[in-house]
PDB file of C-alpha atoms in Angstrom:
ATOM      1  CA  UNK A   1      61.267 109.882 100.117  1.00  0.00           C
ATOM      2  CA  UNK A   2      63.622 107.362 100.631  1.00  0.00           C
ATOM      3  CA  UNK A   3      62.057 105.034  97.961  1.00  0.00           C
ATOM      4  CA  UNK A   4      62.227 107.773  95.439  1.00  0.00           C
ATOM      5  CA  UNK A   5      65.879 108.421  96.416  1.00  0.00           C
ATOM      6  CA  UNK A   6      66.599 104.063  95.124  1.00  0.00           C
ATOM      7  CA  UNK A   7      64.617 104.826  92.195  1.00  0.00           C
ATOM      8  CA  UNK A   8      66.635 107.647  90.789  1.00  0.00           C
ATOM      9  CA  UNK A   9      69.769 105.616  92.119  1.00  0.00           C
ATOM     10  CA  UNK A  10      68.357 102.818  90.467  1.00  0.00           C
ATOM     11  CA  UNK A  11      67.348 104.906  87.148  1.00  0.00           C
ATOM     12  CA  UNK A  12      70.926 106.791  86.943  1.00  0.00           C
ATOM     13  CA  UNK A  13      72.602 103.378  86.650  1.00  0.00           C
ATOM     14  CA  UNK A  14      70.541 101.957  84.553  1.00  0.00           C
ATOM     15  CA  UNK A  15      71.411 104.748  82.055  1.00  0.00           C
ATOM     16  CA  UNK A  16      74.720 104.190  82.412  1.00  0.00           C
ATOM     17  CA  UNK A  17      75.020 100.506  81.496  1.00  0.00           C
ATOM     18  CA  UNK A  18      76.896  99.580  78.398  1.00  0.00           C
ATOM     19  CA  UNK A  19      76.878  95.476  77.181  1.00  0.00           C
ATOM     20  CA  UNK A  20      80.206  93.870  77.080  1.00  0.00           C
ATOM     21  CA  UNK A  21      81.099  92.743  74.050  1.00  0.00           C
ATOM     22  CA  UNK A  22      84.491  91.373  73.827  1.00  0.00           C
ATOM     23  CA  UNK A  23      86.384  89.102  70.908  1.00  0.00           C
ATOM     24  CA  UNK A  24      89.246  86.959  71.946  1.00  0.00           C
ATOM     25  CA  UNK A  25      92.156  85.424  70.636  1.00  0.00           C
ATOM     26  CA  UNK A  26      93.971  82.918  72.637  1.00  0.00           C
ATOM     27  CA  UNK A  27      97.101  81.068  70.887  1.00  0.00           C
ATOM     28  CA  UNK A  28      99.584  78.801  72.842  1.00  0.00           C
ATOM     29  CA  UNK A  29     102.558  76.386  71.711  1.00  0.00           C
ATOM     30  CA  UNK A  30     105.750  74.891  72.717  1.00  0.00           C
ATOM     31  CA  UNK A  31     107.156  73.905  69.377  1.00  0.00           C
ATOM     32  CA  UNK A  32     110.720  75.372  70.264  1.00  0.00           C
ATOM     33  CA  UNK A  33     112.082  73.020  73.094  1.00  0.00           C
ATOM     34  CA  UNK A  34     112.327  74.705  76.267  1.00  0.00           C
ATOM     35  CA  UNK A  35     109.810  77.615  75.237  1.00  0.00           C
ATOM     36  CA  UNK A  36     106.780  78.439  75.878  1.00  0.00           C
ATOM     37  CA  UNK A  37     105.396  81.045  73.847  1.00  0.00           C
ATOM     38  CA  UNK A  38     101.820  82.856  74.804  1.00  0.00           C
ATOM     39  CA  UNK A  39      99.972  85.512  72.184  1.00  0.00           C
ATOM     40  CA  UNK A  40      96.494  86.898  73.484  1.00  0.00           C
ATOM     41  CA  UNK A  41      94.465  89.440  71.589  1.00  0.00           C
ATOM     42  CA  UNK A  42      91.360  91.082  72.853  1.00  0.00           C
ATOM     43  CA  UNK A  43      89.018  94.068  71.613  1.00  0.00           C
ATOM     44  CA  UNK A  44      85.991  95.067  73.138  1.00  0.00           C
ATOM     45  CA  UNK A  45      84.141  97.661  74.190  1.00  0.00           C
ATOM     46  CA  UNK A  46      85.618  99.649  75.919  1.00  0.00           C
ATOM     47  CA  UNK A  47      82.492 102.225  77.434  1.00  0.00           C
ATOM     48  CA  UNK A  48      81.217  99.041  79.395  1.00  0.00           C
ATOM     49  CA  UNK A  49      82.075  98.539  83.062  1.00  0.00           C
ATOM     50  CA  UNK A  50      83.492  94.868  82.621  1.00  0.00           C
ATOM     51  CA  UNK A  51      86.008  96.567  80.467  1.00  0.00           C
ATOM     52  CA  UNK A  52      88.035  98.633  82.579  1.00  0.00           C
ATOM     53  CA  UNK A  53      87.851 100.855  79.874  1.00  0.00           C
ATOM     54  CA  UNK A  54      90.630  99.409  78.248  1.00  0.00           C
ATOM     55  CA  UNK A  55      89.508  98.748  74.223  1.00  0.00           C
ATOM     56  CA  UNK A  56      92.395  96.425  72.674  1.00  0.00           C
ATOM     57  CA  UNK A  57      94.260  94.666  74.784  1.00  0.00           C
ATOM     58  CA  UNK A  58      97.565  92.213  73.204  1.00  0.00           C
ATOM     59  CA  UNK A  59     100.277  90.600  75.319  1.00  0.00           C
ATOM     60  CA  UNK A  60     102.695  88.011  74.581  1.00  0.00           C
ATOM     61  CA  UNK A  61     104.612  85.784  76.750  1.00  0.00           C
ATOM     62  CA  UNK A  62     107.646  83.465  77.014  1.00  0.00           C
ATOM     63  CA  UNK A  63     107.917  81.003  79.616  1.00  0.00           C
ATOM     64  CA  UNK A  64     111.053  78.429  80.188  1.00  0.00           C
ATOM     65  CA  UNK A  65     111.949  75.878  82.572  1.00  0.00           C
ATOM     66  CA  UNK A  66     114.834  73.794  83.067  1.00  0.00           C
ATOM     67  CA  UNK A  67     116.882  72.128  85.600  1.00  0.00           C
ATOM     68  CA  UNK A  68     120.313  72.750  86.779  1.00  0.00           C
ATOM     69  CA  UNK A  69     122.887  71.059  89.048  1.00  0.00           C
ATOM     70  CA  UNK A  70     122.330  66.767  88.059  1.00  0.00           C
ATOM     71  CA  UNK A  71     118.081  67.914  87.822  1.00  0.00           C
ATOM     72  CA  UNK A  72     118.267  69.413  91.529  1.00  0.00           C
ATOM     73  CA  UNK A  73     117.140  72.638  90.902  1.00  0.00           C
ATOM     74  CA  UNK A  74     114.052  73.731  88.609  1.00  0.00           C
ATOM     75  CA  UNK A  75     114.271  77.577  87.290  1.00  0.00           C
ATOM     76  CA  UNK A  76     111.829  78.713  85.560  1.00  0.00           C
ATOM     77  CA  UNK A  77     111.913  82.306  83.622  1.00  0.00           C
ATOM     78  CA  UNK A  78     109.025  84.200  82.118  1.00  0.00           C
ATOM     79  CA  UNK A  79     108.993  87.163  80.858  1.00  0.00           C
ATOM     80  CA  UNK A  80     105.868  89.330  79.394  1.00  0.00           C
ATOM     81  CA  UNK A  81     104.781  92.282  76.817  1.00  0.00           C
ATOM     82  CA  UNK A  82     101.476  93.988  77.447  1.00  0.00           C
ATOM     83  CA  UNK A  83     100.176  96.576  75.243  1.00  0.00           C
ATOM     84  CA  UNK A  84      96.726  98.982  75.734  1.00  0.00           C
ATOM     85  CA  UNK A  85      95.215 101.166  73.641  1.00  0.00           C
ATOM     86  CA  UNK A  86      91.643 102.417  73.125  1.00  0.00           C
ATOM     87  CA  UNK A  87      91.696 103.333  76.571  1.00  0.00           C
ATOM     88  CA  UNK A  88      88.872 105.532  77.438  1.00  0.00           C
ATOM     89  CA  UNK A  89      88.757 107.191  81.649  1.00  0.00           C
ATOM     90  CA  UNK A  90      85.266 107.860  81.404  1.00  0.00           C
ATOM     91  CA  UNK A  91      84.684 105.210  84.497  1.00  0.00           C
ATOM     92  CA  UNK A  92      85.928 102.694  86.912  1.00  0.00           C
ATOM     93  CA  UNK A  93      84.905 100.759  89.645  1.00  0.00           C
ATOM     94  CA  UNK A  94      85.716 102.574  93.147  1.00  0.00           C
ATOM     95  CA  UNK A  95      88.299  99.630  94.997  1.00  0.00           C
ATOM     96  CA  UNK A  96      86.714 100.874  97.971  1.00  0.00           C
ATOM     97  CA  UNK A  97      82.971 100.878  97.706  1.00  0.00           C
ATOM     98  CA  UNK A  98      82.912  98.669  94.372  1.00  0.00           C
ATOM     99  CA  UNK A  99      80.747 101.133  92.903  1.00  0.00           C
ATOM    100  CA  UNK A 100      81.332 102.698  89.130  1.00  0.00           C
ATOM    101  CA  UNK A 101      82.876 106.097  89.287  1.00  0.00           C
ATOM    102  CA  UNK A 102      81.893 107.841  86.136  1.00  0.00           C
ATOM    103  CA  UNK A 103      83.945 110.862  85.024  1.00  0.00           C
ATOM    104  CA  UNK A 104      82.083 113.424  83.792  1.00  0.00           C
ATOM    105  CA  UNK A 105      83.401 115.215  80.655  1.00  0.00           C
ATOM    106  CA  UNK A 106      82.411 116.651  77.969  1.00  0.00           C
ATOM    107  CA  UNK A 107      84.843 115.818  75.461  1.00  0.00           C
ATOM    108  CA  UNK A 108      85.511 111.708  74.890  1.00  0.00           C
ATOM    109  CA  UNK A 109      88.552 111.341  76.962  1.00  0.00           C
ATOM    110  CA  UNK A 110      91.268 108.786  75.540  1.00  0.00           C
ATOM    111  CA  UNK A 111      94.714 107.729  77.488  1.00  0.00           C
ATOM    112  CA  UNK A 112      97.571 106.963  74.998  1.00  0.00           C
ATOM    113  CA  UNK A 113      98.687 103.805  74.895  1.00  0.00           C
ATOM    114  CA  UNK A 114     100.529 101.723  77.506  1.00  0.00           C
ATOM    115  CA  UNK A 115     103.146  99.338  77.189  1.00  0.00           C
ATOM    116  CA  UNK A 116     104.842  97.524  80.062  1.00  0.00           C
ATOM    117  CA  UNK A 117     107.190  94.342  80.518  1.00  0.00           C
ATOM    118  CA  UNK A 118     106.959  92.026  83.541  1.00  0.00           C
ATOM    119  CA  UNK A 119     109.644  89.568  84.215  1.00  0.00           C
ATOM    120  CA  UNK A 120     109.892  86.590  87.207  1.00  0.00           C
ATOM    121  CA  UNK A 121     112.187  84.245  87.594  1.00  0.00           C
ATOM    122  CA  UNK A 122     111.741  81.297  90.462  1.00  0.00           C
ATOM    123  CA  UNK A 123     114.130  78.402  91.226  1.00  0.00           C
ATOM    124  CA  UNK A 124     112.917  75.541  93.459  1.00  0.00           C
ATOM    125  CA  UNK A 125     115.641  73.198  95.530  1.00  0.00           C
ATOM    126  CA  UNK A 126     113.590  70.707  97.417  1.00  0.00           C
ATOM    127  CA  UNK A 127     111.252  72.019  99.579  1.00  0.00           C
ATOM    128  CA  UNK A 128     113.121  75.692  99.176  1.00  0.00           C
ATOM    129  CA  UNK A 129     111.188  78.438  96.289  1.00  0.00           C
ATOM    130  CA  UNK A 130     112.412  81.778  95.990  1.00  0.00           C
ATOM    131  CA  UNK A 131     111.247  84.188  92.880  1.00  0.00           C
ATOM    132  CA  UNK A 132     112.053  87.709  91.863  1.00  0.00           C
ATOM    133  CA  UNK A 133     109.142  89.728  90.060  1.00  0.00           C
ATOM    134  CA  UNK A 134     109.761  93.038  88.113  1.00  0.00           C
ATOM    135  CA  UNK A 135     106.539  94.811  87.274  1.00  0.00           C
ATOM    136  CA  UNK A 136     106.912  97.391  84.248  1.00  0.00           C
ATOM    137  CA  UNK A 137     110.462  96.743  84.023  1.00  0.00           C
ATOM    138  CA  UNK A 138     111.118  99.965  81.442  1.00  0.00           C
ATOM    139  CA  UNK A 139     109.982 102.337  84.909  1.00  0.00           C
ATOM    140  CA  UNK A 140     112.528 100.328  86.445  1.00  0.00           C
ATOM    141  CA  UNK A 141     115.699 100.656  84.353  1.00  0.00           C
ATOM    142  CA  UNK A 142     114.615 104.861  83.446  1.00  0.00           C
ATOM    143  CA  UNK A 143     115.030 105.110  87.606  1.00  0.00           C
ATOM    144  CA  UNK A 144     118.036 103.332  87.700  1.00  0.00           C
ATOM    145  CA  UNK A 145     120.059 105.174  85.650  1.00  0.00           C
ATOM    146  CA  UNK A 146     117.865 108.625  87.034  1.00  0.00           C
ATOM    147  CA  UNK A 147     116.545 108.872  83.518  1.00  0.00           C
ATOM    148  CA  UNK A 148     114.476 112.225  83.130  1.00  0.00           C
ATOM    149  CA  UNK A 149     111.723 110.449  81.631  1.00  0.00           C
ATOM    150  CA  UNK A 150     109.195 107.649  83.232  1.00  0.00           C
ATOM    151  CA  UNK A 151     107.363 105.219  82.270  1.00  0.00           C
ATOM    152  CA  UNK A 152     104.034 105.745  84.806  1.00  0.00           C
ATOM    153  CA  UNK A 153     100.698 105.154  83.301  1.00  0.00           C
ATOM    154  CA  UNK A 154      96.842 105.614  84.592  1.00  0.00           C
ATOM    155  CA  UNK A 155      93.606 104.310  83.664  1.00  0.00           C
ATOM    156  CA  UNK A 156      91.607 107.067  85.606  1.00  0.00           C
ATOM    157  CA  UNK A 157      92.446 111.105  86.047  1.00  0.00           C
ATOM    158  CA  UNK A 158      91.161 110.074  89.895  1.00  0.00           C
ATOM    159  CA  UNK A 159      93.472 106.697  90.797  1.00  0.00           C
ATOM    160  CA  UNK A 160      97.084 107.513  90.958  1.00  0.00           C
ATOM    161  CA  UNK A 161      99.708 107.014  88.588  1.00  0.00           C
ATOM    162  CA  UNK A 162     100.768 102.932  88.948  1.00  0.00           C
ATOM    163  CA  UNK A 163     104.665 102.814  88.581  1.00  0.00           C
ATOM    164  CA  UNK A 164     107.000  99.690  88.889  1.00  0.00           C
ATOM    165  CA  UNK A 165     107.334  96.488  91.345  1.00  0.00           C
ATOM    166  CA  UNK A 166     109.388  94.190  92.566  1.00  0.00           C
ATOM    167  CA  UNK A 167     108.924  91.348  94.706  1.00  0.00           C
ATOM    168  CA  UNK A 168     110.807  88.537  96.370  1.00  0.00           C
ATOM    169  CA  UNK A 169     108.739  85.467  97.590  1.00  0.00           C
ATOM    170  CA  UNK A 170     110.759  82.946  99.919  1.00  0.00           C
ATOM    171  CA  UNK A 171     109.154  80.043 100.502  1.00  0.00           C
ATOM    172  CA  UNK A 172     110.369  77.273 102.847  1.00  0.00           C
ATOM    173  CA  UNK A 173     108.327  73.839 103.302  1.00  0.00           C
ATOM    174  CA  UNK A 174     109.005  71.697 106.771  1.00  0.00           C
ATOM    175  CA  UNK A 175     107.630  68.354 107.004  1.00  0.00           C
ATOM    176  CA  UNK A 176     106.840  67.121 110.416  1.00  0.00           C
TER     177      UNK A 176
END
């Protein structure tokens, strides 16, 4: 009985399994001195696993870096725009088990779309790094000023809500 129990495991996902197709748009430059400017586009499918059920996907970033204080110091900035839609929460993969977890509905389920901004900036002196990062900076200014409305999103009706982030990173190199 066992075997039979693998089979219809086996069977059940087979059903299941949509092909990725994706299409990608990648375009990079640094004609404006000091700038970098990032633009990527992607659509795909968004019913296959690989997917994260996320259909169109289109962020844009800005990177700079310069040097303060006679070229002592190197700062760089970046700063980010991400936008889903086509999101569908018929599945995910379990973080846990790294299984798919499909969600059974009858209607098509589709989340609105998300936005977010990200932001770091990171200085070096020698040896010495230290960075600030702000995920979904819009959560973090609507708490700050204890703004009624939020800016939380989710990809599935089981994961939680993600919110915002911030992080300092201190890094100190000794040489022997």
């Amino acid at each position: 009985n066992q075997n039979k129990f693998f089979e219809t495991l086996q069977n059940d996902s087979v059903k299941k399994v949509v092909p990725q197709t994706m299409v990608k748009f990648f375009y990079q430059t640094n004609l404006i001195p000091y700038l970098d400017i990032q633009i990527n586009y992607i659509n795909q499918n968004q019913n296959s696993l690989l997917s994260s059920g996320i259909g169109k996907s289109f962020e844009l970033a800005l990177e700079s870096q310069f040097k303060l204080f006679n070229d002592f110091m190197d700062v760089s900035l970046h700063g980010e725009y991400k936008h889903f839609r086509n999101i569908s929460n018929n599945h995910y993969i379990d973080p846990m088990e790294m299984v798919p977890v499909y969600h059974l509905s009858q209607e098509s389920d589709f989340l609105n779309s998300i936005n977010t901004i990200n932001a770091r900036i990171s200085t070096q002196v020698s040896n010495f790094f230290i960075s600030y990062e702000w995920y979904n900076l819009g959560e973090i200014i609507l708490k700050s000023i204890n703004s009624s409305k939020e800016n939380l999103f989710t990809f599935h009706p089981n994961m939680p809500k993600l919110g915002r982030q911030s992080i300092i990173s201190i890094k100190w190199m000794f040489e022997d």
